[in-house]
């Protein structure tokens, strides 16, 4: 089968809507004081489908999920679940035995001091399962989630991904007809995220369960049959992900300057014409309100006349691009702050060689080696990404480089000095934004800024100047007297960034700075980082769980079990994976789960389920494509098409290979 071979069917249909919906919401409203959490929300969830709610914090996702689960009363509208009108505590009780609810937060429905097995037994007891029912279901779910050999481990000692898998087991132990999952993969690394969705899809199909799931990750839309995009308590759009992508007419023009030094000038020129622009390393992604590829490309070329481009291509918009375009066209995107954070060229930090250097850096905690001979170099002005699964050692590396934690062995140098012995003068050259919020939430925005200015010994004049910069950079001028705790997550994180930059450090460390931040907030945050790097020559070392954010970095180091296992630019890492494992293909079939099972059984270990489609890495030749097509021939193949490799694919491939090698070394079955 050749790429793009397709039958008359355009896509795989979601479960039939002929029967009564499992969830039927009409004009639901909910207020918390002056805050409107749900503002006339209407949707229907059909039996057997995975329905996604996608949107930022404060969009109303959790309120809607809690209302459907019967644990939150709504103020107005009509809500029916399994055909039962939910309008009182008594009516809610009628459906709770058919519902499984997994709340937001890693392990929030679990007990830390209980073991994996004890948690499952506890939830089985709550659901009044017989001893035999509990034993049978428990063993099946432990096998499905690969938690068998961890049954005696306390929950508090599990990784983030394992906590979420255990939470899913406890949610499904009574075999509910409707499972409600509130941001189940937030804070979970890409390998665990992909495994979580694979397990969930298989279990739901086997048991005929319906799922209503919320997420802040736009790239997870492909996991769902249908989605609703939510913002400020309203639904912006609903439908199949592919059809929603067509709601905002436009194209993405991807362009790379022939001379990297001209990128800042190119971005400045583009932002005057195109309000939706994202910079990913050397790549500029411009959303053009023009669906015709040739016309879109011509518009960008005209804007960049005189700035030669190394490469320009037109791509289809991702769902995140569409979401932001819809907000922009409805005047919901907020004030554009792109030009407010710029600093004069005179403020640039000088190039003094390497800004960060790790040489065989190691750290042990008792018998556990958290960091094992880590080495890398970061030149001044570069954005350097440190990637890795939960517990890989990323935060420990940052703490050693900033002098917060001493190393067991090796050397860490920042701004030319060993941070163990660096004096105050050197320490003042670095800024640090920790994984936990580095703000005082009971202080106002202005009070937080003044506090940090005092810590770094700024004069009154310096404080006033930097305060102006921070308020403009973070879009916080209207919120100066507001408590930090009252700010939306995106603004709060930009305030934290501003406080870390109050003293104009030449090296900035950011530990998962955008976890839980909505797409608009993340893009605004990275726009600031780009300008700091390119215009002020600030060196930035950042850790992140968002693989799309890894594309923003000039260079990446991937950590696994405390070691650096890959160290290159994003483009080079993708090229290395393609050379090792082949091209990425997307397969549409009449039965995606069956296709996945057949591919995995045939040795296609990279095969993964994405809603109604399967992604797989394989050699880019006709024979390989024919062999793959033969394996899944009885699943009703509709279309096979090549896809661009994403950083998530790179991360998952490398980490999965290393996990398999480790399992083989331990003599375990893979």
Short mmCIF file of N, CA and C in Angstrom, two decimals, residues 365-442:
data_model
loop_
_atom_site.label_atom_id
_atom_site.label_comp_id
_atom_site.label_asym_id
_atom_site.label_seq_id
_atom_site.Cartn_x
_atom_site.Cartn_y
_atom_site.Cartn_z
N UNK A 365 21.97 9.56 46.88
CA UNK A 365 21.21 9.69 48.13
C UNK A 365 21.19 8.29 48.75
N UNK A 366 22.09 8.05 49.68
CA UNK A 366 22.21 6.71 50.24
C UNK A 366 22.69 5.73 49.17
N UNK A 367 21.89 4.71 48.91
CA UNK A 367 22.23 3.72 47.88
C UNK A 367 21.78 4.15 46.49
N UNK A 368 20.94 5.18 46.43
CA UNK A 368 20.33 5.58 45.16
C UNK A 368 21.18 6.62 44.45
N UNK A 369 21.51 6.36 43.17
CA UNK A 369 22.28 7.31 42.37
C UNK A 369 21.31 8.10 41.52
N UNK A 370 21.01 9.34 41.93
CA UNK A 370 20.03 10.18 41.23
C UNK A 370 20.61 10.76 39.95
N UNK A 371 21.90 11.13 39.97
CA UNK A 371 22.59 11.69 38.80
C UNK A 371 23.91 10.95 38.64
N UNK A 372 24.15 10.46 37.42
CA UNK A 372 25.28 9.56 37.19
C UNK A 372 26.19 10.09 36.08
N UNK A 373 27.24 10.84 36.48
CA UNK A 373 28.27 11.33 35.56
C UNK A 373 27.68 12.09 34.36
N UNK A 374 26.91 13.10 34.67
CA UNK A 374 26.27 13.93 33.65
C UNK A 374 27.24 15.01 33.17
N UNK A 375 27.38 15.11 31.85
CA UNK A 375 28.26 16.13 31.26
C UNK A 375 27.53 16.80 30.09
N UNK A 376 27.57 18.13 30.06
CA UNK A 376 27.07 18.89 28.91
C UNK A 376 27.59 20.32 29.01
N UNK A 377 27.50 21.06 27.90
CA UNK A 377 27.97 22.44 27.85
C UNK A 377 26.89 23.32 27.20
N UNK A 378 26.74 24.54 27.73
CA UNK A 378 25.77 25.48 27.19
C UNK A 378 26.47 26.82 26.95
N UNK A 379 26.57 27.25 25.67
CA UNK A 379 27.18 28.56 25.39
C UNK A 379 26.26 29.70 25.79
N UNK A 380 26.84 30.90 25.95
CA UNK A 380 26.07 32.08 26.33
C UNK A 380 25.00 32.37 25.28
N UNK A 381 23.78 32.65 25.72
CA UNK A 381 22.69 33.04 24.84
C UNK A 381 21.88 31.90 24.27
N UNK A 382 22.20 30.65 24.61
CA UNK A 382 21.49 29.50 24.07
C UNK A 382 20.33 29.11 24.98
N UNK A 383 19.25 28.59 24.37
CA UNK A 383 18.16 27.97 25.12
C UNK A 383 18.41 26.47 25.11
N UNK A 384 18.69 25.91 26.28
CA UNK A 384 19.09 24.51 26.41
C UNK A 384 18.00 23.76 27.16
N UNK A 385 17.50 22.68 26.58
CA UNK A 385 16.43 21.90 27.20
C UNK A 385 16.96 20.63 27.84
N UNK A 386 16.56 20.38 29.07
CA UNK A 386 16.92 19.14 29.77
C UNK A 386 15.63 18.33 29.91
N UNK A 387 15.57 17.22 29.18
CA UNK A 387 14.36 16.40 29.13
C UNK A 387 14.58 15.10 29.87
N UNK A 388 13.48 14.48 30.29
CA UNK A 388 13.57 13.19 30.94
C UNK A 388 12.27 12.84 31.63
N UNK A 389 12.09 11.54 31.88
CA UNK A 389 10.88 11.08 32.56
C UNK A 389 10.91 11.51 34.02
N UNK A 390 9.77 11.30 34.72
CA UNK A 390 9.74 11.58 36.15
C UNK A 390 10.86 10.80 36.84
N UNK A 391 11.65 11.48 37.67
CA UNK A 391 12.70 10.80 38.42
C UNK A 391 13.98 10.58 37.63
N UNK A 392 14.11 11.20 36.45
CA UNK A 392 15.32 10.99 35.63
C UNK A 392 16.52 11.72 36.21
N UNK A 393 16.29 12.74 37.05
CA UNK A 393 17.41 13.46 37.67
C UNK A 393 17.54 14.90 37.23
N UNK A 394 16.57 15.42 36.47
CA UNK A 394 16.67 16.77 35.91
C UNK A 394 16.74 17.84 37.00
N UNK A 395 15.79 17.79 37.94
CA UNK A 395 15.75 18.80 39.00
C UNK A 395 17.00 18.74 39.88
N UNK A 396 17.52 17.53 40.09
CA UNK A 396 18.73 17.38 40.90
C UNK A 396 19.91 18.05 40.21
N UNK A 397 20.01 17.93 38.89
CA UNK A 397 21.09 18.59 38.14
C UNK A 397 20.99 20.10 38.31
N UNK A 398 19.80 20.66 38.18
CA UNK A 398 19.63 22.11 38.33
C UNK A 398 20.01 22.55 39.73
N UNK A 399 19.61 21.81 40.74
CA UNK A 399 19.92 22.19 42.12
C UNK A 399 21.42 22.15 42.39
N UNK A 400 22.14 21.24 41.74
CA UNK A 400 23.60 21.21 41.91
C UNK A 400 24.24 22.38 41.18
N UNK A 401 23.77 22.68 39.98
CA UNK A 401 24.36 23.78 39.21
C UNK A 401 24.10 25.14 39.85
N UNK A 402 23.01 25.27 40.58
CA UNK A 402 22.69 26.55 41.23
C UNK A 402 23.26 26.63 42.65
N UNK A 403 23.91 25.56 43.10
CA UNK A 403 24.52 25.59 44.43
C UNK A 403 23.55 25.26 45.55
N UNK A 404 22.32 24.91 45.24
CA UNK A 404 21.34 24.56 46.27
C UNK A 404 21.68 23.21 46.88
N UNK A 405 22.23 22.30 46.05
CA UNK A 405 22.55 20.94 46.47
C UNK A 405 24.00 20.66 46.10
N UNK A 406 24.74 20.07 47.00
CA UNK A 406 26.15 19.75 46.69
C UNK A 406 26.22 18.45 45.89
N UNK A 407 27.22 18.37 45.02
CA UNK A 407 27.39 17.16 44.22
C UNK A 407 28.23 16.15 44.98
N UNK A 408 27.99 14.87 44.70
CA UNK A 408 28.80 13.80 45.27
C UNK A 408 30.13 13.70 44.55
N UNK A 409 30.08 13.98 43.25
CA UNK A 409 31.30 13.90 42.43
C UNK A 409 31.13 14.78 41.20
N UNK A 410 32.25 15.11 40.55
CA UNK A 410 32.20 15.90 39.33
C UNK A 410 32.21 17.39 39.62
N UNK A 411 32.07 18.17 38.54
CA UNK A 411 32.12 19.63 38.66
C UNK A 411 30.94 20.26 37.92
N UNK A 412 30.46 21.35 38.47
CA UNK A 412 29.44 22.15 37.82
C UNK A 412 29.85 23.61 37.83
N UNK A 413 29.97 24.20 36.66
CA UNK A 413 30.41 25.58 36.57
C UNK A 413 29.34 26.43 35.88
N UNK A 414 29.06 27.59 36.45
CA UNK A 414 28.09 28.52 35.91
C UNK A 414 28.72 29.90 35.89
N UNK A 415 28.61 30.59 34.75
CA UNK A 415 29.20 31.93 34.59
C UNK A 415 30.68 31.92 34.97
N UNK A 416 31.36 30.81 34.65
CA UNK A 416 32.80 30.71 34.87
C UNK A 416 33.23 30.35 36.27
N UNK A 417 32.26 30.04 37.16
CA UNK A 417 32.63 29.74 38.56
C UNK A 417 31.99 28.44 39.03
N UNK A 418 32.69 27.74 39.91
CA UNK A 418 32.15 26.56 40.58
C UNK A 418 31.14 27.03 41.61
N UNK A 419 29.90 26.62 41.47
CA UNK A 419 28.86 27.16 42.34
C UNK A 419 29.02 26.74 43.80
N UNK A 420 29.82 25.72 44.08
CA UNK A 420 30.05 25.33 45.48
C UNK A 420 30.84 26.39 46.23
N UNK A 421 31.74 27.03 45.49
CA UNK A 421 32.62 28.00 46.15
C UNK A 421 32.38 29.42 45.67
N UNK A 422 31.38 29.59 44.79
CA UNK A 422 31.13 30.92 44.22
C UNK A 422 30.67 31.89 45.29
N UNK A 423 31.19 33.09 45.22
CA UNK A 423 30.76 34.12 46.15
C UNK A 423 29.44 34.73 45.72
N UNK A 424 28.96 35.67 46.51
CA UNK A 424 27.67 36.32 46.24
C UNK A 424 27.65 36.98 44.87
N UNK A 425 28.79 37.54 44.46
CA UNK A 425 28.84 38.25 43.18
C UNK A 425 28.49 37.32 42.01
N UNK A 426 29.01 36.06 42.06
CA UNK A 426 28.71 35.11 41.00
C UNK A 426 27.27 34.63 41.11
N UNK A 427 26.81 34.37 42.33
CA UNK A 427 25.43 33.89 42.51
C UNK A 427 24.41 34.90 42.02
N UNK A 428 24.77 36.16 42.06
CA UNK A 428 23.84 37.18 41.58
C UNK A 428 23.73 37.21 40.06
N UNK A 429 24.59 36.43 39.41
CA UNK A 429 24.53 36.38 37.94
C UNK A 429 23.54 35.32 37.45
N UNK A 430 22.92 34.58 38.36
CA UNK A 430 21.99 33.54 37.94
C UNK A 430 20.60 33.83 38.48
N UNK A 431 19.58 33.35 37.75
CA UNK A 431 18.20 33.40 38.20
C UNK A 431 17.66 31.98 38.23
N UNK A 432 16.74 31.70 39.16
CA UNK A 432 16.24 30.33 39.32
C UNK A 432 14.74 30.36 39.59
N UNK A 433 13.99 29.66 38.77
CA UNK A 433 12.55 29.52 38.96
C UNK A 433 12.29 28.04 39.20
N UNK A 434 11.91 27.71 40.44
CA UNK A 434 11.82 26.30 40.83
C UNK A 434 10.53 25.67 40.33
N UNK A 435 10.49 24.33 40.43
CA UNK A 435 9.30 23.59 40.00
C UNK A 435 8.10 23.97 40.85
N UNK A 436 8.31 24.12 42.16
CA UNK A 436 7.28 24.67 43.02
C UNK A 436 7.29 26.18 42.82
N UNK A 437 6.16 26.83 43.00
CA UNK A 437 6.08 28.27 42.75
C UNK A 437 7.05 29.02 43.67
N UNK A 438 7.79 29.94 43.09
CA UNK A 438 8.74 30.72 43.86
C UNK A 438 8.16 32.09 44.18
N UNK A 439 6.86 32.12 44.49
CA UNK A 439 6.18 33.37 44.82
C UNK A 439 5.58 33.28 46.22
N UNK A 440 5.33 34.45 46.81
CA UNK A 440 4.60 34.53 48.07
C UNK A 440 3.15 34.87 47.71
N UNK A 441 2.29 33.84 47.79
CA UNK A 441 0.94 33.98 47.26
C UNK A 441 0.07 34.94 48.06
N UNK A 442 0.44 35.20 49.31
CA UNK A 442 -0.36 36.13 50.11
C UNK A 442 0.13 37.57 49.97
#
